[in-house]
Amino acid sequence: FSPPTVAELAPTGSQVNFSLNAEQGWNYEVGTRGYALHQRLFYDVSMFYFSLHDAIVQRRDSLGGDYYLNAGSTMQNGIEAYVNYRLYKNDQNLIRTWNVYGSYTGYHFIYDKFVQLKNDYSGKQMPGTAPTTLTAGISLQSKYGIYIDINYFYSSKIAMDDANTQYANAYSLLGAKLGWRRQFKKYGFDIFAGIDNALNEKYSLGNDINAVNTRYYNAAPGVNYFAGLSLSYK
């Protein structure tokens, strides 16, 4: 049971939509979490089956305003997994810790029964969610406070409309961060710099689902750099 929010009942200054019903459904989930390989490998895996009725979905009118309606029933099945493996740990050596990690999500989100006017979207992929995402990374911490993080992210293509006629392309992101973190009694500092989207991938963030005139996409930054200083007191 999930009642509509205020923003969904009266979006962008529109009149209150009294015909919008609450979502309702059943979610079944099973998972496992723990350690293996002499505590070096941590894993967290879960699977779910979610049957939802009166699902609330977003629309956009010809003037660019948002509104919401109930989209019949949906079937949302998926698996989520995360692993972290400690390759090395020794507080006395130059390299103290060295970890690799990765995660995977696999989603099968479809409209079970959804008819809008003369359009039947039953069996279509629900827009806005990537069926597959992958992340991977390496994290290294040295004895003198220097650390390095390298991360990778992949997203499969994403449906932009209920009819599944438009898709955002699949994309990959590569980033890295180098820093120096130290603690002196009650004072700590962290100096860092890094790069995002090192592959200069062209992709969209904050997609507008079912937008009028195919205005689905919002361009994300290309290659960009960052740096910062963090101070703390305990």
Short mmCIF file of C-alpha atoms in Angstrom, two decimals:
data_model
loop_
_atom_site.label_atom_id
_atom_site.label_comp_id
_atom_site.label_asym_id
_atom_site.label_seq_id
_atom_site.Cartn_x
_atom_site.Cartn_y
_atom_site.Cartn_z
CA PHE A 1 0.00 0.00 0.00
CA SER A 2 1.56 3.26 -1.16
CA PRO A 3 -0.61 6.40 -1.27
CA PRO A 4 0.29 9.11 -3.80
CA THR A 5 2.51 11.94 -2.63
CA VAL A 6 1.50 15.60 -2.63
CA ALA A 7 3.74 16.17 -5.68
CA GLU A 8 1.90 13.41 -7.54
CA LEU A 9 -1.56 14.60 -6.54
CA ALA A 10 -0.92 18.22 -7.59
CA PRO A 11 2.25 18.44 -9.73
CA THR A 12 3.61 21.69 -11.17
CA GLY A 13 0.78 23.76 -9.73
CA SER A 14 -2.01 21.73 -11.38
CA GLN A 15 -5.36 21.03 -9.79
CA VAL A 16 -5.55 18.17 -7.35
CA ASN A 17 -6.08 14.86 -9.12
CA PHE A 18 -8.73 13.18 -6.96
CA SER A 19 -8.95 10.21 -9.35
CA LEU A 20 -5.38 9.06 -8.51
CA ASN A 21 -5.52 5.88 -6.45
CA ALA A 22 -2.98 4.41 -4.07
CA GLU A 23 -0.65 1.68 -5.31
CA GLN A 24 -1.04 -1.76 -3.80
CA GLY A 25 0.75 -5.03 -4.24
CA TRP A 26 2.78 -7.87 -2.81
CA ASN A 27 6.57 -8.11 -2.73
CA TYR A 28 8.37 -11.40 -2.11
CA GLU A 29 12.10 -11.30 -1.49
CA VAL A 30 14.78 -13.79 -0.52
CA GLY A 31 18.47 -13.16 -0.02
CA THR A 32 21.71 -14.19 1.59
CA ARG A 33 24.62 -12.23 3.03
CA GLY A 34 27.86 -13.33 4.62
CA TYR A 35 31.57 -14.04 4.36
CA ALA A 36 33.56 -16.78 2.66
CA LEU A 37 37.14 -17.73 1.81
CA HIS A 38 38.46 -17.14 5.35
CA GLN A 39 36.55 -13.85 5.72
CA ARG A 40 38.20 -12.36 2.63
CA LEU A 41 35.06 -12.38 0.47
CA PHE A 42 31.90 -10.54 1.46
CA TYR A 43 28.74 -11.20 -0.56
CA ASP A 44 25.19 -9.88 -0.53
CA VAL A 45 22.64 -11.34 -2.98
CA SER A 46 18.88 -10.88 -3.09
CA MET A 47 16.05 -11.73 -5.49
CA PHE A 48 12.57 -10.27 -5.52
CA TYR A 49 9.17 -10.68 -7.14
CA PHE A 50 6.88 -7.65 -6.98
CA SER A 51 3.30 -7.63 -8.26
CA LEU A 52 1.85 -4.11 -8.20
CA HIS A 53 -1.67 -2.86 -8.97
CA ASP A 54 -2.66 0.74 -9.76
CA ALA A 55 0.98 1.64 -10.34
CA ILE A 56 1.53 5.42 -10.41
CA VAL A 57 3.39 6.56 -13.54
CA GLN A 58 4.52 9.98 -14.74
CA ARG A 59 3.33 11.78 -17.88
CA ARG A 60 4.18 15.14 -19.45
CA ASP A 61 1.65 17.32 -21.26
CA SER A 62 2.16 19.49 -24.36
CA LEU A 63 3.11 22.49 -22.21
CA GLY A 64 5.86 20.60 -20.40
CA GLY A 65 3.92 20.05 -17.18
CA ASP A 66 3.98 16.77 -15.28
CA TYR A 67 0.95 14.74 -14.29
CA TYR A 68 0.42 11.24 -12.91
CA LEU A 69 -2.03 8.40 -13.47
CA ASN A 70 -2.57 4.80 -12.44
CA ALA A 71 -1.09 2.37 -14.96
CA GLY A 72 -2.94 -0.85 -14.25
CA SER A 73 -0.76 -3.69 -13.00
CA THR A 74 2.98 -4.32 -13.31
CA MET A 75 5.32 -7.25 -12.77
CA GLN A 76 8.73 -6.34 -11.40
CA ASN A 77 11.25 -9.14 -10.94
CA GLY A 78 14.93 -8.72 -10.25
CA ILE A 79 18.21 -9.78 -8.72
CA GLU A 80 20.77 -7.60 -6.95
CA ALA A 81 24.24 -8.77 -6.00
CA TYR A 82 27.34 -7.23 -4.43
CA VAL A 83 30.75 -8.77 -3.70
CA ASN A 84 33.90 -7.36 -2.11
CA TYR A 85 37.13 -9.35 -2.06
CA ARG A 86 40.15 -8.42 0.06
CA LEU A 87 43.20 -9.16 -2.03
CA TYR A 88 45.64 -8.01 0.59
CA LYS A 89 45.82 -6.59 4.12
CA ASN A 90 48.87 -5.84 6.26
CA ASP A 91 49.04 -2.73 8.44
CA GLN A 92 52.84 -2.93 8.67
CA ASN A 93 53.65 -2.84 4.95
CA LEU A 94 53.59 0.04 2.49
CA ILE A 95 50.31 -1.18 1.03
CA ARG A 96 47.88 -1.76 3.89
CA THR A 97 44.74 -2.87 2.09
CA TRP A 98 43.82 -3.75 -1.47
CA ASN A 99 40.22 -4.60 -2.29
CA VAL A 100 38.25 -5.31 -5.46
CA TYR A 101 34.49 -5.07 -5.59
CA GLY A 102 31.62 -5.43 -8.00
CA SER A 103 27.84 -5.34 -8.18
CA TYR A 104 25.15 -6.45 -10.59
CA THR A 105 21.46 -5.65 -10.98
CA GLY A 106 19.14 -7.47 -13.36
CA TYR A 107 15.59 -6.15 -13.63
CA HIS A 108 12.62 -7.45 -15.62
CA PHE A 109 10.02 -4.72 -15.18
CA ILE A 110 7.00 -4.98 -17.48
CA TYR A 111 3.41 -3.77 -17.66
CA ASP A 112 1.20 -6.74 -16.89
CA LYS A 113 -2.04 -5.03 -17.90
CA PHE A 114 -2.00 -1.40 -19.00
CA VAL A 115 -4.34 0.10 -21.59
CA GLN A 116 -4.46 3.87 -22.13
CA LEU A 117 -7.14 5.07 -24.54
CA LYS A 118 -6.56 2.90 -27.66
CA ASN A 119 -2.98 2.01 -26.75
CA ASP A 120 -2.32 -1.37 -25.17
CA TYR A 121 1.07 -1.45 -23.44
CA SER A 122 0.57 -4.82 -21.77
CA GLY A 123 3.79 -6.84 -21.89
CA LYS A 124 5.93 -3.78 -22.67
CA GLN A 125 9.03 -2.92 -20.70
CA MET A 126 8.44 -0.24 -18.08
CA PRO A 127 10.41 2.85 -19.10
CA GLY A 128 13.05 4.59 -17.02
CA THR A 129 14.88 1.58 -15.58
CA ALA A 130 17.95 -0.14 -17.04
CA PRO A 131 17.46 -3.92 -17.27
CA THR A 132 21.14 -4.44 -16.48
CA THR A 133 23.74 -2.43 -14.57
CA LEU A 134 27.25 -3.41 -13.57
CA THR A 135 29.82 -1.76 -11.32
CA ALA A 136 33.39 -2.75 -10.57
CA GLY A 137 36.25 -1.13 -8.76
CA ILE A 138 39.63 -1.31 -7.08
CA SER A 139 40.43 0.36 -3.76
CA LEU A 140 43.97 0.68 -2.41
CA GLN A 141 45.12 2.21 0.91
CA SER A 142 48.78 2.85 1.78
CA LYS A 143 50.57 3.04 5.11
CA TYR A 144 51.12 6.79 4.77
CA GLY A 145 47.50 7.69 4.10
CA ILE A 146 47.60 7.77 0.31
CA TYR A 147 44.65 6.01 -1.28
CA ILE A 148 43.46 5.26 -4.81
CA ASP A 149 39.97 4.33 -6.00
CA ILE A 150 39.21 3.29 -9.58
CA ASN A 151 35.60 2.60 -10.52
CA TYR A 152 33.65 1.47 -13.59
CA PHE A 153 29.90 1.59 -14.27
CA TYR A 154 27.85 0.12 -17.12
CA SER A 155 24.17 0.63 -17.91
CA SER A 156 22.22 -1.18 -20.61
CA LYS A 157 19.82 0.77 -22.83
CA ILE A 158 16.74 2.26 -21.17
CA ALA A 159 13.24 2.51 -22.64
CA MET A 160 12.02 6.11 -22.75
CA ASP A 161 8.32 5.57 -23.47
CA ASP A 162 5.57 3.08 -22.72
CA ALA A 163 5.44 1.88 -26.33
CA ASN A 164 9.18 1.07 -26.24
CA THR A 165 9.80 2.99 -29.47
CA GLN A 166 12.65 5.12 -28.08
CA TYR A 167 15.66 4.02 -26.03
CA ALA A 168 18.56 5.76 -24.36
CA ASN A 169 21.75 4.07 -25.53
CA ALA A 170 23.83 1.86 -23.26
CA TYR A 171 26.85 3.60 -21.77
CA SER A 172 29.97 3.02 -19.68
CA LEU A 173 31.60 5.35 -17.16
CA LEU A 174 35.16 5.23 -15.82
CA GLY A 175 36.39 7.29 -12.89
CA ALA A 176 39.31 7.52 -10.49
CA LYS A 177 40.17 9.30 -7.27
CA LEU A 178 43.57 9.89 -5.62
CA GLY A 179 43.85 11.26 -2.11
CA TRP A 180 45.82 11.64 1.07
CA ARG A 181 44.02 11.08 4.37
CA ARG A 182 45.62 11.56 7.79
CA GLN A 183 44.51 11.78 11.41
CA PHE A 184 46.46 13.81 14.01
CA LYS A 185 44.98 13.27 17.45
CA LYS A 186 41.55 14.94 17.21
CA TYR A 187 42.15 16.54 13.83
CA GLY A 188 41.85 14.88 10.44
CA PHE A 189 42.11 15.99 6.87
CA ASP A 190 41.57 14.50 3.43
CA ILE A 191 43.04 16.06 0.28
CA PHE A 192 41.81 14.47 -2.95
CA ALA A 193 41.47 14.91 -6.70
CA GLY A 194 39.97 12.80 -9.43
CA ILE A 195 38.27 12.39 -12.77
CA ASP A 196 34.72 11.40 -13.78
CA ASN A 197 33.60 10.04 -17.14
CA ALA A 198 37.19 9.55 -18.23
CA LEU A 199 35.99 7.89 -21.46
CA ASN A 200 34.08 11.07 -22.40
CA GLU A 201 30.92 9.03 -22.86
CA LYS A 202 27.82 10.73 -24.23
CA TYR A 203 24.83 9.77 -22.11
CA SER A 204 21.70 11.16 -20.48
CA LEU A 205 20.90 11.71 -16.81
CA GLY A 206 17.50 12.53 -15.35
CA ASN A 207 15.54 11.23 -18.33
CA ASP A 208 12.04 12.62 -18.84
CA ILE A 209 9.86 9.56 -19.37
CA ASN A 210 7.03 9.78 -21.95
CA ALA A 211 7.93 13.39 -22.70
CA VAL A 212 6.07 15.24 -25.45
CA ASN A 213 7.88 15.58 -28.81
CA THR A 214 10.55 13.05 -27.72
CA ARG A 215 12.17 15.47 -25.30
CA TYR A 216 13.44 12.59 -23.19
CA TYR A 217 17.11 13.34 -22.76
CA ASN A 218 19.16 15.60 -20.49
CA ALA A 219 22.81 15.65 -21.47
CA ALA A 220 25.31 14.67 -18.76
CA PRO A 221 28.80 16.20 -18.45
CA GLY A 222 31.66 14.81 -20.52
CA VAL A 223 35.12 14.38 -19.03
CA ASN A 224 35.29 16.40 -15.82
CA TYR A 225 37.72 16.79 -12.96
CA PHE A 226 37.32 17.53 -9.27
CA ALA A 227 39.46 18.30 -6.23
CA GLY A 228 38.74 19.00 -2.61
CA LEU A 229 39.84 19.28 0.98
CA SER A 230 37.94 17.82 3.91
CA LEU A 231 38.70 18.74 7.54
CA SER A 232 37.32 16.97 10.59
CA TYR A 233 37.49 17.26 14.35
CA LYS A 234 36.75 14.49 16.82
#
